[in-house]
Each structure stands twice: as C-alpha cells, then as structure tokens.
PDB file of C-alpha atoms and ligand atoms in Angstrom:
ATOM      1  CA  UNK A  21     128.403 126.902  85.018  1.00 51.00           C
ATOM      2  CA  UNK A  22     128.905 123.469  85.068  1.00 68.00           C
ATOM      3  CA  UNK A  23     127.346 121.062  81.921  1.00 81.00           C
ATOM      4  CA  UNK A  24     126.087 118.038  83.441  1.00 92.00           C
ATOM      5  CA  UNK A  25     126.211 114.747  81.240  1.00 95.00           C
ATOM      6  CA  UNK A  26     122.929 112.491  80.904  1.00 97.00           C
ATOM      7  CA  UNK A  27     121.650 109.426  79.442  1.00 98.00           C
ATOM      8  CA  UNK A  28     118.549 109.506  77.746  1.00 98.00           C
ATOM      9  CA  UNK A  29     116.243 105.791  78.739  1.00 98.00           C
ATOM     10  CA  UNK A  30     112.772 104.806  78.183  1.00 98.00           C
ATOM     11  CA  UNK A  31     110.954 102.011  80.177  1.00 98.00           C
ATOM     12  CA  UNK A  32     108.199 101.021  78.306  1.00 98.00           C
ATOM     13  CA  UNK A  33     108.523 104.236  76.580  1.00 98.00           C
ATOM     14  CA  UNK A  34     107.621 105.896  79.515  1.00 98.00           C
ATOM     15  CA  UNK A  35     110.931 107.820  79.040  1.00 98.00           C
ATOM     16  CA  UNK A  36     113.622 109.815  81.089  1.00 98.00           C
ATOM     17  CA  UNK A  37     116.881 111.684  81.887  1.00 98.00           C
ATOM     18  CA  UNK A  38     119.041 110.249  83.846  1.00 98.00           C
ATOM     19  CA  UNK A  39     122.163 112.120  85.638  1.00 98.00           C
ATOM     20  CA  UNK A  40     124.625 110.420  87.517  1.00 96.00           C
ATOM     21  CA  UNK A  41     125.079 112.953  90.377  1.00 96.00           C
ATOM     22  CA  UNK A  42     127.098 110.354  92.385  1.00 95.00           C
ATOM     23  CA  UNK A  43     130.581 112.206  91.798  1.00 92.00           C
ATOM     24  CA  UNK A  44     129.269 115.880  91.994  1.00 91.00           C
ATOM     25  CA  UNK A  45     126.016 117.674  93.865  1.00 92.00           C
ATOM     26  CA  UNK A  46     123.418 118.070  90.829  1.00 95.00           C
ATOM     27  CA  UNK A  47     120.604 120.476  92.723  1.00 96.00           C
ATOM     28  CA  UNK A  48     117.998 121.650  89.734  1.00 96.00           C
ATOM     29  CA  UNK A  49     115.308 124.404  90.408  1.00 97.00           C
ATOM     30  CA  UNK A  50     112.509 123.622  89.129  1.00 98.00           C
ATOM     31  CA  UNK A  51     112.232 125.946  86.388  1.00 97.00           C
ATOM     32  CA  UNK A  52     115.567 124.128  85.642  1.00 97.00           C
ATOM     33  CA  UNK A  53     113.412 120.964  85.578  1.00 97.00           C
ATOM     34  CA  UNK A  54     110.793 121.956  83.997  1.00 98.00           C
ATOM     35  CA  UNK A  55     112.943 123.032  80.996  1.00 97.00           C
ATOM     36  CA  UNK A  56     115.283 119.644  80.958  1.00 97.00           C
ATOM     37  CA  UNK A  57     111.339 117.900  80.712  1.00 98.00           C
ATOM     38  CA  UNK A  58     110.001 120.224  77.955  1.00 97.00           C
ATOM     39  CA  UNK A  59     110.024 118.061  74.673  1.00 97.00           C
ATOM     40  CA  UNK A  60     109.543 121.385  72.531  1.00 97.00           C
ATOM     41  CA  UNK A  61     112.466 123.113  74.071  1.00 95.00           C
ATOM     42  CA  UNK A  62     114.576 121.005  76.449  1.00 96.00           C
ATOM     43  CA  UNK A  63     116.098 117.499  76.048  1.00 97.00           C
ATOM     44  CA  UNK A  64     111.929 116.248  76.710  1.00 98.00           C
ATOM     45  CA  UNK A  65     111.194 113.597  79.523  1.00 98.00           C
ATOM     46  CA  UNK A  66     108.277 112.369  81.846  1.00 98.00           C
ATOM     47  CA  UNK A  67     110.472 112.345  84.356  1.00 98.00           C
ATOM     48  CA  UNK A  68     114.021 113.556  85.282  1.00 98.00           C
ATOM     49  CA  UNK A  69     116.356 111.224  87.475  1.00 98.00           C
ATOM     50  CA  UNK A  70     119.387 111.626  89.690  1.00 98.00           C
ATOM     51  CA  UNK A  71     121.682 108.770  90.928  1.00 98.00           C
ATOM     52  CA  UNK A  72     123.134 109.693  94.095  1.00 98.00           C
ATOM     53  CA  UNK A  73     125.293 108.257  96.650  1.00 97.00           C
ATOM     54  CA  UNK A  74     123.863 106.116  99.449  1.00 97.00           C
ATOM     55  CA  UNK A  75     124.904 104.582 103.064  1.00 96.00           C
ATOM     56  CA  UNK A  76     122.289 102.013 103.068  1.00 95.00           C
ATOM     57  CA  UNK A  77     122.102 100.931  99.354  1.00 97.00           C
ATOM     58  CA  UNK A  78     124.162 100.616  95.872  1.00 97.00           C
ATOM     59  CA  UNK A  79     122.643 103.951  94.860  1.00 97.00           C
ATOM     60  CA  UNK A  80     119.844 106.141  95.520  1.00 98.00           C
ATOM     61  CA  UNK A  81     117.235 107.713  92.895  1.00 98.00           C
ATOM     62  CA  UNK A  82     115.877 110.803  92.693  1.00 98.00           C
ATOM     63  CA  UNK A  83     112.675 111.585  90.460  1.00 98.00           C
ATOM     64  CA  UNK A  84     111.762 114.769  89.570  1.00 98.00           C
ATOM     65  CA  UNK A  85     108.433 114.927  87.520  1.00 98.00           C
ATOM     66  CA  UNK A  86     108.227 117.329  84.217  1.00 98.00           C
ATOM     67  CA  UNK A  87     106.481 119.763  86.194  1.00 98.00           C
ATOM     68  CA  UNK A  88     109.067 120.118  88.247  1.00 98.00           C
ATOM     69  CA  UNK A  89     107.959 118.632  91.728  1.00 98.00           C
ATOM     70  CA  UNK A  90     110.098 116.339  93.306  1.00 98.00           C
ATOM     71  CA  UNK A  91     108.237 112.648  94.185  1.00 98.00           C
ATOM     72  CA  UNK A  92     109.008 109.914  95.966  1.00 98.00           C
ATOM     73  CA  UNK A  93     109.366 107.274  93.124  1.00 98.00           C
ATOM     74  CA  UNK A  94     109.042 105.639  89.622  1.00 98.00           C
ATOM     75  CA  UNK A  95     109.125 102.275  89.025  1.00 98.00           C
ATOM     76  CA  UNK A  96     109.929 102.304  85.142  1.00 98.00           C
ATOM     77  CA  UNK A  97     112.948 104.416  86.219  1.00 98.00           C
ATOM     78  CA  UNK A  98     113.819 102.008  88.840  1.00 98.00           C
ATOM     79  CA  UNK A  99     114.051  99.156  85.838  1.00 98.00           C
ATOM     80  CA  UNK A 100     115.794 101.651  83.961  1.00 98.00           C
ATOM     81  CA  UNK A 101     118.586 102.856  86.779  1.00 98.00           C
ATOM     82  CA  UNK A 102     118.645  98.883  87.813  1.00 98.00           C
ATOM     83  CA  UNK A 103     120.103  98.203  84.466  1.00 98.00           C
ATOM     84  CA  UNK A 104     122.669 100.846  84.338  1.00 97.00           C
ATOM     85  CA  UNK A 105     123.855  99.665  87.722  1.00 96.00           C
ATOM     86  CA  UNK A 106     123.524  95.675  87.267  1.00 97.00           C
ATOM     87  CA  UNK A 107     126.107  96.949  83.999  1.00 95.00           C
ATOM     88  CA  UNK A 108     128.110  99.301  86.530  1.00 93.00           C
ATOM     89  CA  UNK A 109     128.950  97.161  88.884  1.00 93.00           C
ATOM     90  CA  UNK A 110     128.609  92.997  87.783  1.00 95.00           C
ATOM     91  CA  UNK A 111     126.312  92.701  90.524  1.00 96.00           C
ATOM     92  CA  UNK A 112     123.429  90.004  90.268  1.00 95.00           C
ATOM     93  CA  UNK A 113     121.097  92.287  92.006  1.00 98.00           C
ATOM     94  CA  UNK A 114     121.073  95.562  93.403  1.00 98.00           C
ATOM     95  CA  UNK A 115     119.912  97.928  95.861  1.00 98.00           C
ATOM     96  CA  UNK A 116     118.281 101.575  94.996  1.00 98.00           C
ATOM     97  CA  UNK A 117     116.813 103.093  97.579  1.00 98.00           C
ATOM     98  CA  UNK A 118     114.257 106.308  97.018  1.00 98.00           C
ATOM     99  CA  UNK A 119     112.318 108.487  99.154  1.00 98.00           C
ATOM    100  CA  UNK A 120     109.071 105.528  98.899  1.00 97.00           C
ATOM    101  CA  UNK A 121     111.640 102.775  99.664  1.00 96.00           C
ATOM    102  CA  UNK A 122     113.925 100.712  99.080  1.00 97.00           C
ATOM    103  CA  UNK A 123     113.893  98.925  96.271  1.00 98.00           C
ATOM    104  CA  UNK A 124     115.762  95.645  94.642  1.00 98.00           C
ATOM    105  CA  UNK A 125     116.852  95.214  90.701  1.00 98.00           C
ATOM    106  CA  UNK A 126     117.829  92.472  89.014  1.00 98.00           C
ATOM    107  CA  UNK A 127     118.413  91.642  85.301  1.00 97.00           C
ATOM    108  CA  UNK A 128     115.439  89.437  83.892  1.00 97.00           C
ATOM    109  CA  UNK A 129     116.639  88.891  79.969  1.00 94.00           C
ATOM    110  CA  UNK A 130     118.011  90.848  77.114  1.00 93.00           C
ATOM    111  CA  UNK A 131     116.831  94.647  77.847  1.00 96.00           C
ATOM    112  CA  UNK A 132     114.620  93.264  80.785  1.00 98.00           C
ATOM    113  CA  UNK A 133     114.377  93.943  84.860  1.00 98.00           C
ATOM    114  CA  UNK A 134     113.188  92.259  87.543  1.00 98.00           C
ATOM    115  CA  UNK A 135     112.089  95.155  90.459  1.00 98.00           C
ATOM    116  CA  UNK A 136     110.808  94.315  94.222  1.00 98.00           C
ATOM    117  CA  UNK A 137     109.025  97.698  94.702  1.00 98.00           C
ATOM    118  CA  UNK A 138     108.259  96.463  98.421  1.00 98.00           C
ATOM    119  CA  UNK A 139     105.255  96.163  99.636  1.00 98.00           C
ATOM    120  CA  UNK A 140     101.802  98.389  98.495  1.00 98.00           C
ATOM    121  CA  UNK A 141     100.168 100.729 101.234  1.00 98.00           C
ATOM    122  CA  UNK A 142      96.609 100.067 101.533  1.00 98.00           C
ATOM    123  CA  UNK A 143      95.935 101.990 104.569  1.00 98.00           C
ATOM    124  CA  UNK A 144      93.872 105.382 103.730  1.00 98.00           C
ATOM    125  CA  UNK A 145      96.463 107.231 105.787  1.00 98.00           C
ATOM    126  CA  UNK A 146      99.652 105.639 103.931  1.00 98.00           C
ATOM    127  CA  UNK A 147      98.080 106.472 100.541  1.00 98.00           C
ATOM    128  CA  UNK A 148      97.471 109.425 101.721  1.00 98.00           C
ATOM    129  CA  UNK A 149      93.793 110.192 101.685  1.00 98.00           C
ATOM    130  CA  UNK A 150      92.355 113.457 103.256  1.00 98.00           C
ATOM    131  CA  UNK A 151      89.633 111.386 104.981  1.00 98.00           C
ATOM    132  CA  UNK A 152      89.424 107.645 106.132  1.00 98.00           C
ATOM    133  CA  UNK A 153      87.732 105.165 103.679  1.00 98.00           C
ATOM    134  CA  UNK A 154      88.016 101.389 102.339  1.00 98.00           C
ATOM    135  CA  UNK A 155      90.763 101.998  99.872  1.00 98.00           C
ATOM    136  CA  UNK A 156      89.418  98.621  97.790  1.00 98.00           C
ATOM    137  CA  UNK A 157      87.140 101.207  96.375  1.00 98.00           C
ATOM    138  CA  UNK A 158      86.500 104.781  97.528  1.00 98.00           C
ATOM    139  CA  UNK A 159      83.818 107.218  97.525  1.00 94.00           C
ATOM    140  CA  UNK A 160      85.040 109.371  94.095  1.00 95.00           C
ATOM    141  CA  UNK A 161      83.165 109.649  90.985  1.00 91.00           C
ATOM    142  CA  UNK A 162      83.450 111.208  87.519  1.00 87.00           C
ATOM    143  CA  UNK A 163      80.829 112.304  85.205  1.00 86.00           C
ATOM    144  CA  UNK A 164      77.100 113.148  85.983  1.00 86.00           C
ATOM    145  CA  UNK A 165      76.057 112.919  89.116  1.00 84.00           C
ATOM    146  CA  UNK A 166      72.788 110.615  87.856  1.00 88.00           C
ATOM    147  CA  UNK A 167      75.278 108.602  85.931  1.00 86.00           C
ATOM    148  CA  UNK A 168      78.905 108.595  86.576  1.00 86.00           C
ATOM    149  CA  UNK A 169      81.505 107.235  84.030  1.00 87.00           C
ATOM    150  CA  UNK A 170      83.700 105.862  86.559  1.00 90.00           C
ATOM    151  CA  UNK A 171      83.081 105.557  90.162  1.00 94.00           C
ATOM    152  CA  UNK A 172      84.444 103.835  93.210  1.00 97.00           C
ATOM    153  CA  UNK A 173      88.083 103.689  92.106  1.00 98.00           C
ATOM    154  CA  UNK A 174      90.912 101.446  94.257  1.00 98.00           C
ATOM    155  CA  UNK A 175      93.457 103.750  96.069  1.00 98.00           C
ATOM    156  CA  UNK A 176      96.705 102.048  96.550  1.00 99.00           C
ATOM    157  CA  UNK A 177     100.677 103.816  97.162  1.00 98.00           C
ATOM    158  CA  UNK A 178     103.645 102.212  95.680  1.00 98.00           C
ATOM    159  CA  UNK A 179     105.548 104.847  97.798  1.00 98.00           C
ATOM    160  CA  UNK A 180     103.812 107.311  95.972  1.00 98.00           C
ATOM    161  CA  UNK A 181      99.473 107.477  95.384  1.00 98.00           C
ATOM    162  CA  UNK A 182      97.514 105.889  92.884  1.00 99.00           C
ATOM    163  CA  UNK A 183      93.848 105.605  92.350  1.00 98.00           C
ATOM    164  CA  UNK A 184      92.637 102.940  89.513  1.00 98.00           C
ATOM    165  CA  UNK A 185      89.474 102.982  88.080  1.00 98.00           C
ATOM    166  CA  UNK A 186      87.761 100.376  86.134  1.00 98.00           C
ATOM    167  CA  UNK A 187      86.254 100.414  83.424  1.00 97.00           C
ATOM    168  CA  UNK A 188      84.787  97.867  80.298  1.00 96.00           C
ATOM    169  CA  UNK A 189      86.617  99.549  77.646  1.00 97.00           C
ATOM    170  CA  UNK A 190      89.704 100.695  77.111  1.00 98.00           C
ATOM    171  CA  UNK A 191      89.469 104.832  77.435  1.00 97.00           C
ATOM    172  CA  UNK A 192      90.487 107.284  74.789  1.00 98.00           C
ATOM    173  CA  UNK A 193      93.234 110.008  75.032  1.00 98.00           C
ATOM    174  CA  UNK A 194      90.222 112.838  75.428  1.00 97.00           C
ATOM    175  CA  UNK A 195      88.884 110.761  78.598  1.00 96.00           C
ATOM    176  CA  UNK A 196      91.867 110.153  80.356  1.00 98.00           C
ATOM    177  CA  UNK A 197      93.456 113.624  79.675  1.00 98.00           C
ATOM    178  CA  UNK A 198      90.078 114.706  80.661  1.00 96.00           C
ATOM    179  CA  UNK A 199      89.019 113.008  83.865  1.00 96.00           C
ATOM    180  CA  UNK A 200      92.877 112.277  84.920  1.00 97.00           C
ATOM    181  CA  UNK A 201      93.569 115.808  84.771  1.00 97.00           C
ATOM    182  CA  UNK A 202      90.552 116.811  86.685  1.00 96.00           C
ATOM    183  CA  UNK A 203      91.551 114.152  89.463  1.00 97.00           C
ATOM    184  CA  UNK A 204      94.826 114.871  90.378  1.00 98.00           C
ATOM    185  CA  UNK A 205      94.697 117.514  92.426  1.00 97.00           C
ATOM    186  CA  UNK A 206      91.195 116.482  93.766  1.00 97.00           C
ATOM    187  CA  UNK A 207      91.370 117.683  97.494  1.00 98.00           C
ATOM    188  CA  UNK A 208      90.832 114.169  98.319  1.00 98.00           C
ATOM    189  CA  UNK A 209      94.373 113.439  97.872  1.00 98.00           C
ATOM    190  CA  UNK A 210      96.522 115.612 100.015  1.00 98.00           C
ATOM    191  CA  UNK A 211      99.567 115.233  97.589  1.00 98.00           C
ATOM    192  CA  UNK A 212      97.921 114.737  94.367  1.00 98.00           C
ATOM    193  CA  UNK A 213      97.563 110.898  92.096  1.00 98.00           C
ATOM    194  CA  UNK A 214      98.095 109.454  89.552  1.00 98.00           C
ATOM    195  CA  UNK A 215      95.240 108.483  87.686  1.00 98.00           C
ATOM    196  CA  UNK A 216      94.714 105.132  86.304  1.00 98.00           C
ATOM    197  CA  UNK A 217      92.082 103.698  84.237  1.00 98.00           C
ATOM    198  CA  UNK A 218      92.303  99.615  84.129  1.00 98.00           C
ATOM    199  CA  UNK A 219      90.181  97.586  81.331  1.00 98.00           C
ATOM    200  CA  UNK A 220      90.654  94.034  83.146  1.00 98.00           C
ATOM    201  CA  UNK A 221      90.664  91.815  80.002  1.00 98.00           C
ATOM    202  CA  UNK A 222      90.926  88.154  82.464  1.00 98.00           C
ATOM    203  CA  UNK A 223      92.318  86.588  85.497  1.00 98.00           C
ATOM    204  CA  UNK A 224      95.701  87.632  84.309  1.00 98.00           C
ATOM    205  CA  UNK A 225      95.488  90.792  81.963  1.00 98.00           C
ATOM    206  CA  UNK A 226      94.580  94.555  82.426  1.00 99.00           C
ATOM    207  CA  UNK A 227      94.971  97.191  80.024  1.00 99.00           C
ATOM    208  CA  UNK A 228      95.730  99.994  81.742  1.00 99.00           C
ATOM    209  CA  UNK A 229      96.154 103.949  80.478  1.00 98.00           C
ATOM    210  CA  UNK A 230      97.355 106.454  83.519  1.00 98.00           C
ATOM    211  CA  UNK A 231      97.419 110.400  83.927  1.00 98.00           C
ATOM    212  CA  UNK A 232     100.505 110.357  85.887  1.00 98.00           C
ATOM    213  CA  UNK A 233     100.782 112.875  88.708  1.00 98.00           C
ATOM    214  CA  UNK A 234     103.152 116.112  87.436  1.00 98.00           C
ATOM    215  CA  UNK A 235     103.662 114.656  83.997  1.00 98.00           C
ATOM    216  CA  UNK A 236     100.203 113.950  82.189  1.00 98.00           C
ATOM    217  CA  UNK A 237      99.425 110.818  79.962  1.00 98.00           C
ATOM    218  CA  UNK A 238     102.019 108.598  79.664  1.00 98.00           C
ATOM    219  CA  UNK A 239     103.088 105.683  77.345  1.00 98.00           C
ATOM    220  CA  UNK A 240     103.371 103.368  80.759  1.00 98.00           C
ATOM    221  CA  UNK A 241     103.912 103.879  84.287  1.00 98.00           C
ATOM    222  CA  UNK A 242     105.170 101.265  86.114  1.00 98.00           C
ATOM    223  CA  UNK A 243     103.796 101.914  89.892  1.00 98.00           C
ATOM    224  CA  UNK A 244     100.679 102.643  88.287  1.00 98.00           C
ATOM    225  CA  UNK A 245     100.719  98.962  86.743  1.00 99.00           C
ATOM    226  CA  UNK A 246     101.576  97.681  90.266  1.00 99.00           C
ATOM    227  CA  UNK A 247      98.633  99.713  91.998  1.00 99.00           C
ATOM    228  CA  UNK A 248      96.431  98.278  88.689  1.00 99.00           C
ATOM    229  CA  UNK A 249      97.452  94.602  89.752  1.00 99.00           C
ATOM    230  CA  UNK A 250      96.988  95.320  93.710  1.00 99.00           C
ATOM    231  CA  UNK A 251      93.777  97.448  93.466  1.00 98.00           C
ATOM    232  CA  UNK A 252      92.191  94.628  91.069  1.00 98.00           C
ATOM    233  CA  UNK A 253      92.994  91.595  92.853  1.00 98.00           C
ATOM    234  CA  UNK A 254      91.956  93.225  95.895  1.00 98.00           C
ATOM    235  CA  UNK A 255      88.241  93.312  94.160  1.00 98.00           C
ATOM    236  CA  UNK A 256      88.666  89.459  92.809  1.00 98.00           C
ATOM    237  CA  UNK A 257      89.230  90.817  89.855  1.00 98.00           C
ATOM    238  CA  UNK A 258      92.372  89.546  88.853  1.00 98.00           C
ATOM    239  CA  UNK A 259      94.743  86.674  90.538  1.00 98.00           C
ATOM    240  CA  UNK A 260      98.130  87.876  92.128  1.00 98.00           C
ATOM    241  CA  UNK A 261     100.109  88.495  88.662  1.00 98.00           C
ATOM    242  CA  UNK A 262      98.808  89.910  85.560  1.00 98.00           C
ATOM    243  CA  UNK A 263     100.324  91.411  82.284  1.00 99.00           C
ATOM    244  CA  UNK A 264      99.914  94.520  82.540  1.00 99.00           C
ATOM    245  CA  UNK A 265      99.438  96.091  78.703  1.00 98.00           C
ATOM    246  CA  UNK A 266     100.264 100.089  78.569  1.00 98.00           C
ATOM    247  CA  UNK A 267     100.464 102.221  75.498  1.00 98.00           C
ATOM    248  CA  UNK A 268     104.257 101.528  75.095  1.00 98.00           C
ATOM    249  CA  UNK A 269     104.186  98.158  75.703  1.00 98.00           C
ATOM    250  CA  UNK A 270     103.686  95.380  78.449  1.00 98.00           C
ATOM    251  CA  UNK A 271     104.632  95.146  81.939  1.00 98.00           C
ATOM    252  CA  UNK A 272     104.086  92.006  84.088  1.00 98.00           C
ATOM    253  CA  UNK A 273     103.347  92.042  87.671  1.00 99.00           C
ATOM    254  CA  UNK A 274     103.408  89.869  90.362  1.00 98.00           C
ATOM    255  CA  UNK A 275     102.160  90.728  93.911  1.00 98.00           C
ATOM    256  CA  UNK A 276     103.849  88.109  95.830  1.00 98.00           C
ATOM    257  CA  UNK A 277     102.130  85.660  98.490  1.00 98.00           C
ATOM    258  CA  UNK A 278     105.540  84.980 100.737  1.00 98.00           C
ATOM    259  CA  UNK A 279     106.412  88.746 101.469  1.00 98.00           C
ATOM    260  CA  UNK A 280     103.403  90.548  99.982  1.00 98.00           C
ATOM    261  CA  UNK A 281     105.737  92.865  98.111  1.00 98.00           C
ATOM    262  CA  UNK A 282     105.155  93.822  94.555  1.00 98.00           C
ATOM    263  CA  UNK A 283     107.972  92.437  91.419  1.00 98.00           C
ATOM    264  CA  UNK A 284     107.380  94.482  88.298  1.00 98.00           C
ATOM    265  CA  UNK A 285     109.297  92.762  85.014  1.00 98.00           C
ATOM    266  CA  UNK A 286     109.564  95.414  81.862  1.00 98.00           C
ATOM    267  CA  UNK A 287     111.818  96.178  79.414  1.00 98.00           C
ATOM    268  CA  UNK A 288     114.373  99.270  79.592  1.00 98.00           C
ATOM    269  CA  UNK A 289     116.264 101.090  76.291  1.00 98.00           C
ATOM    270  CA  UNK A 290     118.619 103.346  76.088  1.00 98.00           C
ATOM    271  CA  UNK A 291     117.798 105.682  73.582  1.00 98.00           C
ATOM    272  CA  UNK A 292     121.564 107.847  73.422  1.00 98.00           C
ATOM    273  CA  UNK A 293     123.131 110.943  75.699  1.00 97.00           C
ATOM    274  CA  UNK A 294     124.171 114.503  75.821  1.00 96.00           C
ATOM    275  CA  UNK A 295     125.393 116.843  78.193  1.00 95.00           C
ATOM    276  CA  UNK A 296     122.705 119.498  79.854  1.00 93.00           C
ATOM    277  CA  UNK A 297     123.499 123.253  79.394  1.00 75.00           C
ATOM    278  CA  UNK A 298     124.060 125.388  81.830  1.00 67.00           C
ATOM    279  CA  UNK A 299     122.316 123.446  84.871  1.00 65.00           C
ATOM    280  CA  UNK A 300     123.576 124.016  89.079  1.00 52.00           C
ATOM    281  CA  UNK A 301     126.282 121.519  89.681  1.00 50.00           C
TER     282      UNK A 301
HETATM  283  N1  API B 401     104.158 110.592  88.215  1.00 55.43           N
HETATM  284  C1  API B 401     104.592 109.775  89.362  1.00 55.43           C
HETATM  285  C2  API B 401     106.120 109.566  89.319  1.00 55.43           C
HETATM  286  C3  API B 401     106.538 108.694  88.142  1.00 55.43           C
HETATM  287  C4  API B 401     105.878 107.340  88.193  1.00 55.43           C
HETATM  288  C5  API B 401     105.863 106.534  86.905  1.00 55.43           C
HETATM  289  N2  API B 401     106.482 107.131  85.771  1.00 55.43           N
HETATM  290  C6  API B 401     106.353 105.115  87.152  1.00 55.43           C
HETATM  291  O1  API B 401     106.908 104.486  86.245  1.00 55.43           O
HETATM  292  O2  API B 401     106.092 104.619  88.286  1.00 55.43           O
HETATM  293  C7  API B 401     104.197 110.487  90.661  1.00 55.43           C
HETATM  294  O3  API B 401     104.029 111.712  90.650  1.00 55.43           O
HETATM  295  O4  API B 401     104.066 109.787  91.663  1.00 55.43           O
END
C-alpha cells in the first residue's frame, strides 16, 4: 500500500495533517480518518487536510474532521495551507478553493496570514436551519427551562454552521464540553454546528471557546471566530473587527464594509512531518 507523506501545522494551535494529494489520488475511509486524528494512537489532529488539484484556483482543500466526516471548510487550515502555498509558489496571494468557497491567502508577517473567507450566510436556509428564524438570535436554549444558561444564540455559516452564544464570563471546559456536545447534533441544525460561546470583553474584543462540529473543544477555530465577530456585531455588540482571543492564542477579524466578506489574520506553525502508514493512495 502506498505511505503517504504529511506535514504536521497548527493554526492557533488548533492543529492538523496536511497531505499534498496534488500528484497522486489520496481517498481515506473514514475509519482511516478517524485513526490519522486519534492523538492516542494515530499521528493526532482536529482536523485532517488534503491539497488537491484545481481548474478554478491555485489549489483546493479538503477537510476531514477527527470523526471522520468530511466538511466543507476550516479557516485555521486555510491560514495554514495559504502559507505552504504563498512558500510553494512566490505568489503574493493565492487562491484555495473548498467545498464552502473560495477563498484568498495572503502572507500578513513572520508566521502570519491574511484569509478572505468570503462573505457569511445569514439566511436561516444558507446556515442551514431546519426551520425559518432571525438568525441574529434564535429560538435555542440551554439549561433549565425556568432559567437557561445561555439562550438566543446568533446562527451564522462561514461555508459551514455556527451558532455563538453569549455569555458574561468566559465558560469552563465542563460547560462547553457539556452544552457544545449536547448542541451539535440538535435537530435544529440539519448538518450539525459548531458551538461557540463568546465573552464580548469591548467594542473590539471577544473571548471566544468553541465545541467544533466532528472534533470537540478546540484550542481555536477560525470560522468560529469569524461567525463570533459577524453574530456579535450583528447584535451591536461589537464594531466590524475585533480580536478574537481563543485558548491557543488570538485571531483578528475584520468583517469588511466594501464587499461584506470576512478577513481572518492568525498565526500558522509548522510543527514537523512523517509519512502515514498504510493509507489508500
Ligand atoms: N469543525 C468544523 C471544521 C473545522 C473548522 C475549524 N477548525 C476552523 O478553523 O474553522 C466543521 O465541522 O464545520
């Protein structure tokens, strides 16, 4: 069988494997996934990541989530594959198109990346929702019925669906593995969520934790931070760019007036490589 080399990256230590399938087919089963992901066993990832050849851009990403399912994006990755092509091919800026979009990089600094994730879907439909409401904040609640813990989150999609709630503290790993786990496969979202819980500290800075759809609580995840910004300025809670702090570090965001599309600006590593064992070419 085949061994398949990788690079190991991190994007606010929200952390991956990424396979450059651009020269040969690289077609994992999800049990094959699932094992490349498990940190006990396998090479351990959030997320696993294929670069693949494209007609319409410089490369296209594929993201495969720990537990296997495929999804349509992930913004840290996008900083982190940005990088590795902005090195690949001299290129000021480049295109990576996924199955949410398309998507421009550019380098932003030593270890840094500018992304245009596009612009956020508000409609209830586009997030998706499984029935129509005002996505600024939607009829879902958490705790006792009497007295919820977090209620009437924002619902935005990045390409793929968010829901932020907010709160006026910063939640501990027991609530967020707790209530994030509990919400994303809620039947109100057709195709599951990722979670987010935003502590907006001012104008221009949220603290935000996120259950991440497929791969649990994460040290950052970077369309999460740009449904955080979007969902909270959409309440006046925020202005159009924030700094966005996650566990592994800080993200900023800026949801931009002339185009309405969303830049994210984070830091990528590379943190070594390796060859997989024994995975379908
Ligand atoms: N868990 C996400 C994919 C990874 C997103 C996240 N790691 C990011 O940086 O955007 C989902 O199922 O939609």
């Amino acid at each position: 069988m085949a061994r398949t080399s990788y690079v190991k990256m991190n994007g606010a230590g929200n952390d991956f494997v990424v396979v450059d399938a651009r020269a040969r087919a690289f077609s994992p089963t999800p049990d094959q996934v699932r094992a490349i992901c498990d940190r006990a066993t396998g090479v351990g990832c959030d997320q696993l990541i294929a670069l693949e050849p494209s007609q319409t851009a410089d490369v296209f990403m594929r993201v495969w989530n720990a537990d296997g399912g495929q999804v349509e994006t992930c913004g840290n990755a996008l900083r982190c594959v940005g990088w590795l092509a902005v090195q690949a091919t001299g290129q000021a800026e480049v295109r990576i198109d996924t199955l949410g979009g398309p998507t421009l990089a550019r380098a932003a600094g030593e270890g840094r990346v500018t992304v245009d994730m596009g612009a956020p879907r508000l409609a209830w439909n586009e997030i998706p929702l499984a029935e129509e409401m005002d996505t600024r904040g939607i009829e879902l609640q958490f705790g006792p019925i009497d007295a919820p813990v977090a209620h009437t989150p924002g619902a935005v999609s990045m390409g793929n669906p968010h829901v932020v709630f907010f709160l006026d503290h910063t939640p501990d790993d027991g609530f967020v593995k707790g209530a994030g786990s509990l919400l994303e496969r809620h039947p109100l979202f057709p195709e599951g969520v990722n979670v987010g819980f935003a502590h907006v500290l001012g104008p221009d800075r949220i603290r935000l934790r996120v259950w991440e759809r497929g791969a649990g609580l994460t040290k950052a995840c970077g369309t999460g931070a740009c449904a955080a910004l979007v969902a909270a300025h959409r309440r006046g809670l925020t202005g159009r760019a924030a700094t966005v702090q996650v566990d592994g570090g800080e993200l900023f965001i800026d949801w931009r007036e002339v185009d309405g599309h969303v830049l994210m600006t984070g830091p990528v590593e590379v943190e070594g490589a390796g060859v997989l064992p024994g995975v379908a070419a």
